[in-house]
Amino acid sequence: MLSKKIETALNDQIAKEAYASNYYLAMASWCEKSGLRGTASFMYEQSEEELEHMMKLLRYVNSTGGHGLVAEIPQPPNTFKSISHVIELALEHELAVTKSINKLVELCFNEKDYSSFNFLQWYVTEQHEEEHLFNSILDLIKITGTDGRGVYFIDNEIGKFREKEGAEKS
Ligand code: FEO
């Protein structure tokens, strides 16, 4: 059974995951319109993943005696400066989400809600992976640069990044 305090905090996180999904969708759309097909496909998948994060939380709240709420989502930016701008902003966003998850974990521990504490460990792992993913892309951008052919190469590589990450995990 969730306390009101934890239920509210989890619902706040649901709203944040929904915003992340829309934010990444806006990035994907901008990339697609800018001819960056690899990055567009990568960010579309990131956007879908964030929706899954939202759903997982919402259903957890409902299955634990609370009410998972659908929040109003603020308008994300729709234009970006470059491929590296998109990835830098995505990493910045992931770092903010990690902070928010860590606060939530701390709250659950302090409130002795060990069920929610345990449930949130999945998000702790996920945040570690996502930070690593965006950091790896930024490392690659630093090596190759983003002028002319560099953009073409990076865009192609980003398009393949998920396959590689999957292969490393299995
Ligand atoms: Fe669900 Fe990438 O934070």
GROMACS .gro file of C-alpha atoms and ligand atoms in nm:
model
  173
    1MET     CA    1   0.000   0.000   0.000
    2LEU     CA    2   0.141   0.338  -0.101
    3SER     CA    3   0.146   0.634   0.135
    4LYS     CA    4   0.002   0.955  -0.011
    5LYS     CA    5   0.350   1.105  -0.006
    6ILE     CA    6   0.504   0.823  -0.213
    7GLU     CA    7   0.204   0.810  -0.446
    8THR     CA    8   0.244   1.182  -0.523
    9ALA     CA    9   0.619   1.145  -0.575
   10LEU     CA   10   0.567   0.850  -0.812
   11ASN     CA   11   0.303   1.044  -1.004
   12ASP     CA   12   0.549   1.334  -1.038
   13GLN     CA   13   0.796   1.088  -1.189
   14ILE     CA   14   0.527   0.961  -1.430
   15ALA     CA   15   0.492   1.319  -1.557
   16LYS     CA   16   0.871   1.348  -1.597
   17GLU     CA   17   0.893   1.027  -1.801
   18ALA     CA   18   0.608   1.150  -2.022
   19TYR     CA   19   0.792   1.478  -2.078
   20ALA     CA   20   1.114   1.289  -2.160
   21SER     CA   21   0.924   1.089  -2.422
   22ASN     CA   22   0.788   1.406  -2.585
   23TYR     CA   23   1.123   1.581  -2.562
   24TYR     CA   24   1.297   1.294  -2.742
   25LEU     CA   25   1.014   1.277  -2.993
   26ALA     CA   26   1.073   1.645  -3.076
   27MET     CA   27   1.445   1.574  -3.113
   28ALA     CA   28   1.372   1.274  -3.339
   29SER     CA   29   1.138   1.476  -3.557
   30TRP     CA   30   1.389   1.762  -3.591
   31CYS     CA   31   1.664   1.513  -3.683
   32GLU     CA   32   1.441   1.350  -3.943
   33LYS     CA   33   1.358   1.688  -4.097
   34SER     CA   34   1.730   1.773  -4.099
   35GLY     CA   35   1.825   1.460  -4.293
   36LEU     CA   36   1.981   1.291  -3.989
   37ARG     CA   37   1.811   0.958  -4.036
   38GLY     CA   38   2.029   0.751  -3.803
   39THR     CA   39   1.989   0.991  -3.511
   40ALA     CA   40   1.617   1.028  -3.585
   41SER     CA   41   1.562   0.654  -3.563
   42PHE     CA   42   1.771   0.636  -3.245
   43MET     CA   43   1.575   0.918  -3.079
   44TYR     CA   44   1.238   0.773  -3.187
   45GLU     CA   45   1.336   0.457  -3.002
   46GLN     CA   46   1.449   0.659  -2.700
   47SER     CA   47   1.111   0.831  -2.702
   48GLU     CA   48   0.930   0.496  -2.705
   49GLU     CA   49   1.148   0.373  -2.420
   50GLU     CA   50   1.050   0.671  -2.209
   51LEU     CA   51   0.684   0.589  -2.269
   52GLU     CA   52   0.755   0.239  -2.140
   53HIS     CA   53   0.918   0.390  -1.831
   54MET     CA   54   0.606   0.598  -1.777
   55MET     CA   55   0.372   0.300  -1.822
   56LYS     CA   56   0.573   0.081  -1.589
   57LEU     CA   57   0.545   0.344  -1.314
   58LEU     CA   58   0.176   0.412  -1.376
   59ARG     CA   59   0.089   0.044  -1.356
   60TYR     CA   60   0.301  -0.001  -1.045
   61VAL     CA   61   0.111   0.282  -0.872
   62ASN     CA   62  -0.223   0.124  -0.970
   63SER     CA   63  -0.115  -0.220  -0.854
   64THR     CA   64  -0.006  -0.085  -0.516
   65GLY     CA   65  -0.331   0.078  -0.407
   66GLY     CA   66  -0.269   0.421  -0.561
   67HIS     CA   67  -0.393   0.597  -0.872
   68GLY     CA   68  -0.148   0.652  -1.157
   69LEU     CA   69  -0.222   0.993  -1.304
   70VAL     CA   70  -0.179   1.125  -1.657
   71ALA     CA   71  -0.031   1.473  -1.636
   72GLU     CA   72  -0.032   1.772  -1.866
   73ILE     CA   73   0.296   1.772  -2.059
   74PRO     CA   74   0.476   2.104  -2.114
   75GLN     CA   75   0.574   2.185  -2.473
   76PRO     CA   76   0.932   2.075  -2.540
   77PRO     CA   77   1.165   2.272  -2.770
   78ASN     CA   78   1.116   2.171  -3.134
   79THR     CA   79   1.432   2.308  -3.291
   80PHE     CA   80   1.794   2.227  -3.219
   81LYS     CA   81   2.128   2.356  -3.344
   82SER     CA   82   2.305   2.037  -3.446
   83ILE     CA   83   2.349   1.666  -3.387
   84SER     CA   84   2.583   1.730  -3.095
   85HIS     CA   85   2.336   1.981  -2.948
   86VAL     CA   86   2.068   1.710  -2.950
   87ILE     CA   87   2.290   1.454  -2.778
   88GLU     CA   88   2.422   1.707  -2.523
   89LEU     CA   89   2.066   1.810  -2.431
   90ALA     CA   90   1.958   1.447  -2.408
   91LEU     CA   91   2.246   1.370  -2.170
   92GLU     CA   92   2.166   1.679  -1.964
   93HIS     CA   93   1.807   1.559  -1.943
   94GLU     CA   94   1.910   1.209  -1.838
   95LEU     CA   95   2.127   1.356  -1.561
   96ALA     CA   96   1.825   1.550  -1.432
   97VAL     CA   97   1.611   1.234  -1.442
   98THR     CA   98   1.880   1.042  -1.252
   99LYS     CA   99   1.870   1.308  -0.979
  100SER     CA  100   1.495   1.277  -0.963
  101ILE     CA  101   1.507   0.894  -0.943
  102ASN     CA  102   1.773   0.911  -0.671
  103LYS     CA  103   1.555   1.147  -0.467
  104LEU     CA  104   1.264   0.910  -0.508
  105VAL     CA  105   1.473   0.613  -0.397
  106GLU     CA  106   1.591   0.808  -0.093
  107LEU     CA  107   1.234   0.906  -0.006
  108CYS     CA  108   1.113   0.543  -0.029
  109PHE     CA  109   1.398   0.428   0.191
  110ASN     CA  110   1.334   0.699   0.451
  111GLU     CA  111   0.961   0.622   0.452
  112LYS     CA  112   1.038   0.248   0.486
  113ASP     CA  113   0.847   0.170   0.164
  114TYR     CA  114   1.073  -0.120   0.066
  115SER     CA  115   0.842  -0.243  -0.210
  116SER     CA  116   0.874   0.086  -0.398
  117PHE     CA  117   1.242   0.104  -0.306
  118ASN     CA  118   1.290  -0.237  -0.467
  119PHE     CA  119   1.076  -0.148  -0.771
  120LEU     CA  120   1.285   0.164  -0.834
  121GLN     CA  121   1.612  -0.028  -0.853
  122TRP     CA  122   1.521  -0.107  -1.215
  123TYR     CA  123   1.520   0.270  -1.285
  124VAL     CA  124   1.854   0.315  -1.110
  125THR     CA  125   2.010   0.060  -1.346
  126GLU     CA  126   1.831   0.208  -1.646
  127GLN     CA  127   1.962   0.558  -1.568
  128HIS     CA  128   2.316   0.427  -1.544
  129GLU     CA  129   2.278   0.266  -1.888
  130GLU     CA  130   2.125   0.573  -2.049
  131GLU     CA  131   2.391   0.807  -1.914
  132HIS     CA  132   2.655   0.568  -2.041
  133LEU     CA  133   2.487   0.551  -2.382
  134PHE     CA  134   2.472   0.928  -2.436
  135ASN     CA  135   2.823   0.976  -2.294
  136SER     CA  136   2.957   0.716  -2.538
  137ILE     CA  137   2.798   0.900  -2.829
  138LEU     CA  138   2.947   1.231  -2.712
  139ASP     CA  139   3.290   1.065  -2.687
  140LEU     CA  140   3.255   0.951  -3.046
  141ILE     CA  141   3.152   1.300  -3.157
  142LYS     CA  142   3.463   1.443  -2.986
  143ILE     CA  143   3.685   1.202  -3.179
  144THR     CA  144   3.535   1.248  -3.523
  145GLY     CA  145   3.411   1.606  -3.512
  146THR     CA  146   3.089   1.710  -3.683
  147ASP     CA  147   3.192   1.896  -3.996
  148GLY     CA  148   3.101   1.763  -4.340
  149ARG     CA  149   3.171   1.392  -4.351
  150GLY     CA  150   3.193   1.382  -3.971
  151VAL     CA  151   2.817   1.447  -3.947
  152TYR     CA  152   2.744   1.172  -4.198
  153PHE     CA  153   2.962   0.925  -4.010
  154ILE     CA  154   2.824   1.017  -3.667
  155ASP     CA  155   2.465   0.998  -3.786
  156ASN     CA  156   2.526   0.650  -3.927
  157GLU     CA  157   2.698   0.536  -3.609
  158ILE     CA  158   2.421   0.671  -3.384
  159GLY     CA  159   2.170   0.479  -3.594
  160LYS     CA  160   2.361   0.160  -3.511
  161PHE     CA  161   2.430   0.239  -3.146
  162ARG     CA  162   2.141   0.043  -2.998
  163GLU     CA  163   2.232  -0.273  -3.188
  164LYS     CA  164   2.585  -0.247  -3.053
  165GLU     CA  165   2.472  -0.182  -2.697
  166GLY     CA  166   2.238  -0.482  -2.720
  167ALA     CA  167   2.522  -0.701  -2.847
  168GLU     CA  168   2.749  -0.589  -2.561
  169LYS     CA  169   2.479  -0.670  -2.303
  170SER     CA  170   2.400  -1.018  -2.438
  171FEO    FE1  171   1.322   0.734  -1.821
  171FEO    FE2  172   1.566   0.816  -1.968
  171FEO     O1  173   1.466   0.840  -1.817
   0.00000   0.00000   0.00000
